[in-house]
mmCIF file of N, CA and C in Angstrom:
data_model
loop_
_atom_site.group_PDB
_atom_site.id
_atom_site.type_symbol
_atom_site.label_atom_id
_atom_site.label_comp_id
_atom_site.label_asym_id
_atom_site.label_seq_id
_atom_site.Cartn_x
_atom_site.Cartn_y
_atom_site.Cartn_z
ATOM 1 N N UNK A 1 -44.303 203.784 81.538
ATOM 2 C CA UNK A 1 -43.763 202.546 82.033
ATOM 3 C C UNK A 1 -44.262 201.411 81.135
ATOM 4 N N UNK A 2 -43.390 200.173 80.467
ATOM 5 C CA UNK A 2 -43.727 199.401 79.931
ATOM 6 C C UNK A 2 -43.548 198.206 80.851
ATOM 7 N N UNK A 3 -45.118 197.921 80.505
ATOM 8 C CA UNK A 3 -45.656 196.426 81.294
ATOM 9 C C UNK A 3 -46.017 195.463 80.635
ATOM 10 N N UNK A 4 -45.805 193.983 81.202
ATOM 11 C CA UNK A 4 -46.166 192.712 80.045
ATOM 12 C C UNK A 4 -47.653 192.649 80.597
ATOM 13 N N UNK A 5 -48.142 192.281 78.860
ATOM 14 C CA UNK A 5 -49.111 191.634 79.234
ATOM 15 C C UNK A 5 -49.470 190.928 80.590
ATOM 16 N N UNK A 6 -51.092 191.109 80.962
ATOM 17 C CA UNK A 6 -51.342 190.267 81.676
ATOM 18 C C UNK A 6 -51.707 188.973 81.999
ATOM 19 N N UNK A 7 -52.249 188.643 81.055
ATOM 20 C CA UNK A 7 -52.633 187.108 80.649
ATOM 21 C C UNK A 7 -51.038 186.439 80.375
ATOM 22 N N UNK A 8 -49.621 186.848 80.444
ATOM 23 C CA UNK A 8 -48.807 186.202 80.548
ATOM 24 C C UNK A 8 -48.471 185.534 81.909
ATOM 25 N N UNK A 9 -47.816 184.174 81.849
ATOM 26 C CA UNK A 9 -47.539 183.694 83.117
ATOM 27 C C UNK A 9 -48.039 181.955 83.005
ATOM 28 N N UNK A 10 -48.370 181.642 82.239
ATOM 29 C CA UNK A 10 -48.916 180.134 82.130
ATOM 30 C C UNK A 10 -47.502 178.965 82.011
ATOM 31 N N UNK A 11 -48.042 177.766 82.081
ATOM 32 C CA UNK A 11 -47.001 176.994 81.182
ATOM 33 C C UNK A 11 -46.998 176.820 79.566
ATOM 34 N N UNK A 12 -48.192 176.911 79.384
ATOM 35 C CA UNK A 12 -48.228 177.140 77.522
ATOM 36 C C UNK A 12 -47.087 178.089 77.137
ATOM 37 N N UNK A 13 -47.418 179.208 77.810
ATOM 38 C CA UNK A 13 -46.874 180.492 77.576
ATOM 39 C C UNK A 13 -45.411 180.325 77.420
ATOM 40 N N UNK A 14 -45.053 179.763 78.574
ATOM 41 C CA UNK A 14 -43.541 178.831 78.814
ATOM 42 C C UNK A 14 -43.255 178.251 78.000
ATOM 43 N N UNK A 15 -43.936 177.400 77.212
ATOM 44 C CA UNK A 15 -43.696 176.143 76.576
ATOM 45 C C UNK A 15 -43.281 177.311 74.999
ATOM 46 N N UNK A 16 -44.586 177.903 74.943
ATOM 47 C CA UNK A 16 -44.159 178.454 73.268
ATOM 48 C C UNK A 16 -42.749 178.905 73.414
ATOM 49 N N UNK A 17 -42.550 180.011 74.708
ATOM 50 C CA UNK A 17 -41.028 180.701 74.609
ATOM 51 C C UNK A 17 -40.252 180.169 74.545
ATOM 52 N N UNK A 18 -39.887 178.669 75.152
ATOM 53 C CA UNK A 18 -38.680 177.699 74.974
ATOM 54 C C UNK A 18 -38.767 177.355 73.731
ATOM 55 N N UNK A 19 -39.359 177.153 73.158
ATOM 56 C CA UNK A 19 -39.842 176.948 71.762
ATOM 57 C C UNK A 19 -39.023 177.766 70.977
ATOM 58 N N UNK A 20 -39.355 179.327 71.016
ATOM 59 C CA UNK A 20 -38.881 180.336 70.380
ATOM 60 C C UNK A 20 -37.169 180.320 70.439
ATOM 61 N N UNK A 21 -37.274 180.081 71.385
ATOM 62 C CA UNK A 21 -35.820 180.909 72.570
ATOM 63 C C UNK A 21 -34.639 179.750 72.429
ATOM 64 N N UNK A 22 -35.016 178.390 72.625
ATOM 65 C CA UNK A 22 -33.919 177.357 72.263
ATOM 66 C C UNK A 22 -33.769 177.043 73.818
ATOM 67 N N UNK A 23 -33.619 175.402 74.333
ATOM 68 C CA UNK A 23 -33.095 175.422 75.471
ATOM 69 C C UNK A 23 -32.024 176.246 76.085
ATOM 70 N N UNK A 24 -30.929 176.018 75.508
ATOM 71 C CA UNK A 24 -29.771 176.683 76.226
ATOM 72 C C UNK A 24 -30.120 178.088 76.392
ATOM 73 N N UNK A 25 -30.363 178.808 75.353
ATOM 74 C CA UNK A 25 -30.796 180.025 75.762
ATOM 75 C C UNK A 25 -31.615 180.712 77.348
ATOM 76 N N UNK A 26 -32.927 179.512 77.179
ATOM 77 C CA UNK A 26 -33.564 179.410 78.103
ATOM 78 C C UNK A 26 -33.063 179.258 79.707
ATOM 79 N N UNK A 27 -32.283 178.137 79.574
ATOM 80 C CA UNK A 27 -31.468 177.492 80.712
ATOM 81 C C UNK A 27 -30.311 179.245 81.303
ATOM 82 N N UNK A 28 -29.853 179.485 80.368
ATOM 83 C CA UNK A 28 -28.854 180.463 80.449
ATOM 84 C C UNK A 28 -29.120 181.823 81.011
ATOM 85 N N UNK A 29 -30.478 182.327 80.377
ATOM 86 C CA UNK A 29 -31.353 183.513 80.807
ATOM 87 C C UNK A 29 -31.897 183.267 82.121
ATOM 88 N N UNK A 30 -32.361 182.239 82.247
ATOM 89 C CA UNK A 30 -33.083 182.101 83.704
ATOM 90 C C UNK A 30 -32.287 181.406 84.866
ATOM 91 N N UNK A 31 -30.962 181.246 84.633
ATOM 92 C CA UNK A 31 -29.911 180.442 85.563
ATOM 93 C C UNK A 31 -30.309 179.173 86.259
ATOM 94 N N UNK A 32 -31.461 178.187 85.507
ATOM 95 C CA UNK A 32 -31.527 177.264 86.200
ATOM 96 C C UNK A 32 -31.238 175.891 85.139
ATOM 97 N N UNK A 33 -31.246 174.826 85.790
ATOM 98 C CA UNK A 33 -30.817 173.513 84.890
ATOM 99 C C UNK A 33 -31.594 173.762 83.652
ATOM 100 N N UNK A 34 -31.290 172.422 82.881
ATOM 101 C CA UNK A 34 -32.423 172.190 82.020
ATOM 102 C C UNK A 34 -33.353 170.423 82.518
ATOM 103 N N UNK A 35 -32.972 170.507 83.350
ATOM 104 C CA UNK A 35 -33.815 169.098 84.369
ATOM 105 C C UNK A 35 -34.861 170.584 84.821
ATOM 106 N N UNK A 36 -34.476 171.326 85.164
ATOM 107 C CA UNK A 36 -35.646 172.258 85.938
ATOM 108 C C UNK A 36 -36.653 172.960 84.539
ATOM 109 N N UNK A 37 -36.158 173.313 83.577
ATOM 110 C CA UNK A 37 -37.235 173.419 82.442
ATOM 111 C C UNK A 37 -37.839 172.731 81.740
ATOM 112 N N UNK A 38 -37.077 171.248 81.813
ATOM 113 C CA UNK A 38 -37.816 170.272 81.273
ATOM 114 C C UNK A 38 -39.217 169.953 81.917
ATOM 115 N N UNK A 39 -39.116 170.048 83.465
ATOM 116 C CA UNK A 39 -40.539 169.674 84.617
ATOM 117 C C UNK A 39 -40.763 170.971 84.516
ATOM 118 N N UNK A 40 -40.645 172.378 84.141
ATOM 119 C CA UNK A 40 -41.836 173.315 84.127
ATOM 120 C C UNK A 40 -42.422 173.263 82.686
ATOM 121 N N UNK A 41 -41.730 172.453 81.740
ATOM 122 C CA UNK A 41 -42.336 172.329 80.605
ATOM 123 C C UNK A 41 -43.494 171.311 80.490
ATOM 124 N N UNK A 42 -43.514 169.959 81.436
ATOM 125 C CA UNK A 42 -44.322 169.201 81.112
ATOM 126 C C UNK A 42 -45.802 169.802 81.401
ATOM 127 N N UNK A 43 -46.579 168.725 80.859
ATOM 128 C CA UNK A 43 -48.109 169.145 80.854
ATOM 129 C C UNK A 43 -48.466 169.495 82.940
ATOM 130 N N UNK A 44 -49.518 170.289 82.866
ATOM 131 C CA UNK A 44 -49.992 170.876 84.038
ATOM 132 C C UNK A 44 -48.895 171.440 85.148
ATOM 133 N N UNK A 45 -47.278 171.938 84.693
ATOM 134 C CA UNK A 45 -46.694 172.154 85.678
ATOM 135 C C UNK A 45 -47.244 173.440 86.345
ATOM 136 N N UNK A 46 -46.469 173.785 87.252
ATOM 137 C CA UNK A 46 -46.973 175.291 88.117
ATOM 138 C C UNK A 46 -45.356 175.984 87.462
ATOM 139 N N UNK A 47 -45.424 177.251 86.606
ATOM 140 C CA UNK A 47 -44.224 177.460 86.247
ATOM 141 C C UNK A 47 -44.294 179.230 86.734
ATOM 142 N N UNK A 48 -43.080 179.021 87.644
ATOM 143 C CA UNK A 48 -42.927 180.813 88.470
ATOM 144 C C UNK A 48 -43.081 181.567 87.335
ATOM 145 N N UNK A 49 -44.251 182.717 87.660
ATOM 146 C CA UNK A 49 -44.487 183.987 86.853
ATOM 147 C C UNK A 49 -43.287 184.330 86.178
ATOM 148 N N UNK A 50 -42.538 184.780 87.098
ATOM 149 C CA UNK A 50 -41.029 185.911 87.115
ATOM 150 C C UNK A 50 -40.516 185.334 85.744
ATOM 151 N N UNK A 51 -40.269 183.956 85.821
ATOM 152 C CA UNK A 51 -39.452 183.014 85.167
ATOM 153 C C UNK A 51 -40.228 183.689 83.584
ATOM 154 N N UNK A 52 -41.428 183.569 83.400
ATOM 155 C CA UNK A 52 -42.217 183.564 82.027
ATOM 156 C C UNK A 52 -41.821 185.327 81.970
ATOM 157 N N UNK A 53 -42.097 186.055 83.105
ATOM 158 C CA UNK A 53 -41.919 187.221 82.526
ATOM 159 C C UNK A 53 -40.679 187.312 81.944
ATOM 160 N N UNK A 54 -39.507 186.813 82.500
ATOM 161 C CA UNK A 54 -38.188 186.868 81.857
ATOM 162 C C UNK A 54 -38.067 186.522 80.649
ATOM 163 N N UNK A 55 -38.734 185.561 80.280
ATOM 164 C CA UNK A 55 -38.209 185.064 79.071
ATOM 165 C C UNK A 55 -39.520 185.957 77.736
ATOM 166 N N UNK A 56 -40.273 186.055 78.408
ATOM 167 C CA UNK A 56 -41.175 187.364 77.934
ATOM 168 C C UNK A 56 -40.079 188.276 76.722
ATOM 169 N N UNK A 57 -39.436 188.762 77.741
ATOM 170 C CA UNK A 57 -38.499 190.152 77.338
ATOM 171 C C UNK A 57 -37.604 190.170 76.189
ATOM 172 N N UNK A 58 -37.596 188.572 75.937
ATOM 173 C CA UNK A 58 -36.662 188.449 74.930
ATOM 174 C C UNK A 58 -37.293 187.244 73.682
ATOM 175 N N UNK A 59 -38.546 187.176 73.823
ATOM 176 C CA UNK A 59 -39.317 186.696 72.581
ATOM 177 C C UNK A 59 -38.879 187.971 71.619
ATOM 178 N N UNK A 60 -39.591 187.615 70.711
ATOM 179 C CA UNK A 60 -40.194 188.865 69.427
ATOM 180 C C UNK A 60 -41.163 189.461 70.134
ATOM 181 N N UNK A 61 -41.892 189.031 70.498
ATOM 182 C CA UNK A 61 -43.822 189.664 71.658
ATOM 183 C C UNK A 61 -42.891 190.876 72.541
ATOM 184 N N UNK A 62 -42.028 190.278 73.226
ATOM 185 C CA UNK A 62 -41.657 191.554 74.177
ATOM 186 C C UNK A 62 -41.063 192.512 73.398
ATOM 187 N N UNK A 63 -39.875 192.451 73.117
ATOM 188 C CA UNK A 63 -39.070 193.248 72.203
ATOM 189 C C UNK A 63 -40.106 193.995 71.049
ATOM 190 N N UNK A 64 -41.144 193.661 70.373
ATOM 191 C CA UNK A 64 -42.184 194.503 70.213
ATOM 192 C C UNK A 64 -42.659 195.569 70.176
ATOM 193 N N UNK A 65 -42.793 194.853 71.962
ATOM 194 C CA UNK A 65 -43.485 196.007 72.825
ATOM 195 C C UNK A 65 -42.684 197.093 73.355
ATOM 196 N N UNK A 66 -41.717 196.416 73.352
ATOM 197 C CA UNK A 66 -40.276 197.761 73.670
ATOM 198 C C UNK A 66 -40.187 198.485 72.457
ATOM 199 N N UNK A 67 -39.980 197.962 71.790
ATOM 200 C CA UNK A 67 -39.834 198.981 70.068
ATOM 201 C C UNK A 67 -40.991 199.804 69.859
ATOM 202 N N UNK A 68 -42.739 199.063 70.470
ATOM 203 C CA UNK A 68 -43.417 199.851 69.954
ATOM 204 C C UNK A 68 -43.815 201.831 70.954
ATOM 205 N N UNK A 69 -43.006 201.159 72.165
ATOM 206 C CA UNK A 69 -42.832 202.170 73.318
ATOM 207 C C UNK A 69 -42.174 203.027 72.596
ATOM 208 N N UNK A 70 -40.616 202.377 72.509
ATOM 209 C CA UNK A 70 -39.515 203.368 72.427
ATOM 210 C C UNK A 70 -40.231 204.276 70.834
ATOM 211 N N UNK A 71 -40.433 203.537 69.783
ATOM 212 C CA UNK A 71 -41.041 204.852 68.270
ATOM 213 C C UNK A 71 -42.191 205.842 69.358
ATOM 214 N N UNK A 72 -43.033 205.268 70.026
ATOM 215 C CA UNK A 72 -44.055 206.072 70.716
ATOM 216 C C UNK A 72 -43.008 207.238 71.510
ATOM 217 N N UNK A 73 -42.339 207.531 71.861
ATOM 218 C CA UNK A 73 -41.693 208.063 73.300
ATOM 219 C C UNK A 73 -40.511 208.825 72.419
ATOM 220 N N UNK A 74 -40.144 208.443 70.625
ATOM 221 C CA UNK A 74 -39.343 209.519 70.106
ATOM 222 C C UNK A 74 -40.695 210.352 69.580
ATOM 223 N N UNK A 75 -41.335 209.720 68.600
ATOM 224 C CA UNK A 75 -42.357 210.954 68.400
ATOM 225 C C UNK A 75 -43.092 211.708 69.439
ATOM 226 N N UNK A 76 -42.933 211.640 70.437
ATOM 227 C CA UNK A 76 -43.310 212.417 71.495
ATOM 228 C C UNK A 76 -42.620 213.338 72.016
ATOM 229 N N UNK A 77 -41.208 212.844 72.079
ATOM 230 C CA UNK A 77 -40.208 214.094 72.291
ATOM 231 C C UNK A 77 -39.720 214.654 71.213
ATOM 232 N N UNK A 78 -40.143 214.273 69.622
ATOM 233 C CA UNK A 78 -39.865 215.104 68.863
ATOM 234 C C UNK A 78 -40.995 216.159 68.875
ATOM 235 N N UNK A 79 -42.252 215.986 68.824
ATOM 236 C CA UNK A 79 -43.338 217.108 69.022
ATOM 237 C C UNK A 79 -42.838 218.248 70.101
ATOM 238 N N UNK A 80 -42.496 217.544 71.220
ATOM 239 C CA UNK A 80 -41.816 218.545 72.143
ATOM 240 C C UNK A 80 -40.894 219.366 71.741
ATOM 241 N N UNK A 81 -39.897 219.035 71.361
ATOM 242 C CA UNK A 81 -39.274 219.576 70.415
ATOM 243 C C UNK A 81 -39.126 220.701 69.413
ATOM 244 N N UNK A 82 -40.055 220.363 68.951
ATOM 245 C CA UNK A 82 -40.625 221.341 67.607
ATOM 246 C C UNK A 82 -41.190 222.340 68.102
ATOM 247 N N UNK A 83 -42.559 221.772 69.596
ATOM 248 C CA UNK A 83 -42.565 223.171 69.950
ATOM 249 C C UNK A 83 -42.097 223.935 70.828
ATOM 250 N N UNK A 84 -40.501 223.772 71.679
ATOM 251 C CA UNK A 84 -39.881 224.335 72.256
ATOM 252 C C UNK A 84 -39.208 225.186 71.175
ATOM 253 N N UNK A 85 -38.812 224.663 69.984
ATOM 254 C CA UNK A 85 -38.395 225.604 69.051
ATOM 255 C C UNK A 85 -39.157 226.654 68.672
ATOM 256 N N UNK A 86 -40.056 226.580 68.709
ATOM 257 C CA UNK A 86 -40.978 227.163 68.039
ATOM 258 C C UNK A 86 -41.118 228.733 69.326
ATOM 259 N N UNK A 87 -41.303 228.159 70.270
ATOM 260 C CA UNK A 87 -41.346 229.085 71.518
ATOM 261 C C UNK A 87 -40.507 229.725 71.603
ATOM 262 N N UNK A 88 -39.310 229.074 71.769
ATOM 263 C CA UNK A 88 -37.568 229.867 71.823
ATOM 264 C C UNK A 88 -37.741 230.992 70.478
ATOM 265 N N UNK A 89 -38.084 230.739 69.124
ATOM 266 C CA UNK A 89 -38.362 231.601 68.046
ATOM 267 C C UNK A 89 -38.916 232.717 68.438
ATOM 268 N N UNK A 90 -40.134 232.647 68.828
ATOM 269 C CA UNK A 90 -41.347 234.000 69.021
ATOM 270 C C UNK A 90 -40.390 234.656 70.399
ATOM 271 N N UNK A 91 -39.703 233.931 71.688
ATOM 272 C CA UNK A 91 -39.335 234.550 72.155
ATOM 273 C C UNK A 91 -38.069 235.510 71.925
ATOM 274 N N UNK A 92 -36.916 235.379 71.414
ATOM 275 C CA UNK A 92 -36.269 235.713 70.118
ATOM 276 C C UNK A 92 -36.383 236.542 69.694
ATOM 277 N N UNK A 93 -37.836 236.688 69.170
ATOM 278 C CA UNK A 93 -38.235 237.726 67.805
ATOM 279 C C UNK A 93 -38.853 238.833 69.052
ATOM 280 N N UNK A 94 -39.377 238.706 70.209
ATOM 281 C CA UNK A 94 -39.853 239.298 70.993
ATOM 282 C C UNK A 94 -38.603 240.071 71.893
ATOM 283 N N UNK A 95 -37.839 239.443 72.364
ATOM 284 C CA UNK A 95 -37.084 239.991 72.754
ATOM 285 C C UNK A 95 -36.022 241.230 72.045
ATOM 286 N N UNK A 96 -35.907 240.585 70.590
ATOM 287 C CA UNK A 96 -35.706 241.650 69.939
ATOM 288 C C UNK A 96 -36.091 242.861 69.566
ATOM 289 N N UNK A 97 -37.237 243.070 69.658
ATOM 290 C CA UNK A 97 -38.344 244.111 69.372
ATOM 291 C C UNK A 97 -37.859 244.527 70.759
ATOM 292 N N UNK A 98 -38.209 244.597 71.838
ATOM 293 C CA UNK A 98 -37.756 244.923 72.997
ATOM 294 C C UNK A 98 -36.805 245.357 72.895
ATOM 295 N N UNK A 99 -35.743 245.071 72.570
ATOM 296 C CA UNK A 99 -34.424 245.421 72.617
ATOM 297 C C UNK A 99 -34.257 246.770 71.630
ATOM 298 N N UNK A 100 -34.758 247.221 70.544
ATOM 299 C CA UNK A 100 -35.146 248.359 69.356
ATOM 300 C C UNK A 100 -35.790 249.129 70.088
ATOM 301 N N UNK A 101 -37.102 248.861 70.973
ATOM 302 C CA UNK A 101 -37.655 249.696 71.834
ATOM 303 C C UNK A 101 -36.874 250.730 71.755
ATOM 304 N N UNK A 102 -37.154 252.375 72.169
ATOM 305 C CA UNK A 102 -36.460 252.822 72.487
ATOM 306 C C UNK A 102 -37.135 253.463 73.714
ATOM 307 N N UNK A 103 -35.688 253.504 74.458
ATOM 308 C CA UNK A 103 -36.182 254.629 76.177
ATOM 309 C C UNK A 103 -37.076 255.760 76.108
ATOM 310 N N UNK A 104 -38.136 255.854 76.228
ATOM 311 C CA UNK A 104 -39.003 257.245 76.619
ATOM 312 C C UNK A 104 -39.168 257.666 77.708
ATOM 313 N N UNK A 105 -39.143 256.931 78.309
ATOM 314 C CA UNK A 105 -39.405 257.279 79.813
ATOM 315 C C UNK A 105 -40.572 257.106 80.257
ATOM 316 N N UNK A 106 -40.875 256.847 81.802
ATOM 317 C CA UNK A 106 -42.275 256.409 81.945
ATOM 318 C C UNK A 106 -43.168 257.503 82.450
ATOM 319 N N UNK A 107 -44.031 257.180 82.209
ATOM 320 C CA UNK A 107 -45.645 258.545 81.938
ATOM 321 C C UNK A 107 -45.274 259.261 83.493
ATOM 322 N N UNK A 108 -45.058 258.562 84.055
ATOM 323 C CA UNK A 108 -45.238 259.273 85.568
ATOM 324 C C UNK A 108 -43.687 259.740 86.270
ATOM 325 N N UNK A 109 -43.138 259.861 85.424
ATOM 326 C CA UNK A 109 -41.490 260.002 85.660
ATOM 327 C C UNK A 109 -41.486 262.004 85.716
ATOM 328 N N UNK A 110 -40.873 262.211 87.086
ATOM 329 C CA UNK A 110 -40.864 263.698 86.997
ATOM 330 C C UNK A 110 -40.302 264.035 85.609
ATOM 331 N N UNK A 111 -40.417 265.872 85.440
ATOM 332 C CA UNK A 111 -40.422 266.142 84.122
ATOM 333 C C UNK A 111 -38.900 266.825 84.472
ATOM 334 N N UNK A 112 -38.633 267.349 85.745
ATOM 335 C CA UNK A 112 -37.126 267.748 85.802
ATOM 336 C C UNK A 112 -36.069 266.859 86.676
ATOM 337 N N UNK A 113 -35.165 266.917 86.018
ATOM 338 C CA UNK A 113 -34.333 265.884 86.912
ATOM 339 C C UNK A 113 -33.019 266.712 87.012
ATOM 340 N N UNK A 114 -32.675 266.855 88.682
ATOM 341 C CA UNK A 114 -31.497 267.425 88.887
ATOM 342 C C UNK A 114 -30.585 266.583 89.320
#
């Protein structure tokens, strides 16, 4: 599961992302005015978590962290991978041998059969 940082959630934090992000953008992503980001932008506002996490997701910082998940989570299912192949192989090669086996019959199998 990918989680934001925790130390995210401030108005700084706010302030850089509008920064990054461009008003309208901002205004647009979070469906509220830009009278309402302008007063969570000023100095000491109280600016809703949710709001910073949102705009989180679509800095460079978040997207990042998604990219650095998603490379983590292919090389992981490529290892898997390799060694399901690898298993399916020996089983394969095993089953084949099995299959050449030939019928003898088993040790305890009567010796006449009518």
């Amino acid at each position: 599961m990918i989680t934001a940082p925790r130390y995210i959630g401030g108005a700084h934090d706010f302030d850089v992302m509008c920064g990054q992000l461009g008003m309208q953008c901002v205004t647009t992503l979070l469906e509220v005015s830009p009278a309402t980001v302008r007063r969570w932008r000023q100095e000491n506002a109280k600016v809703p978590r949710a709001a910073v996490l949102a705009l989180f997701w679509e800095t460079h910082w978040g997207r990042a962290i998604v990219d650095s998940h998603n490379a983590y989570e292919r090389q992981l299912l490529h290892r898997q991978i390799i060694g399901l192949k690898k298993e399916n192989a020996r089983l394969r090669a095993l089953s084949e041998k099995l299959m050449y086996t030939g019928d003898f019959g088993a040790a305890n199998e009567p010796i006449l059969r009518f």
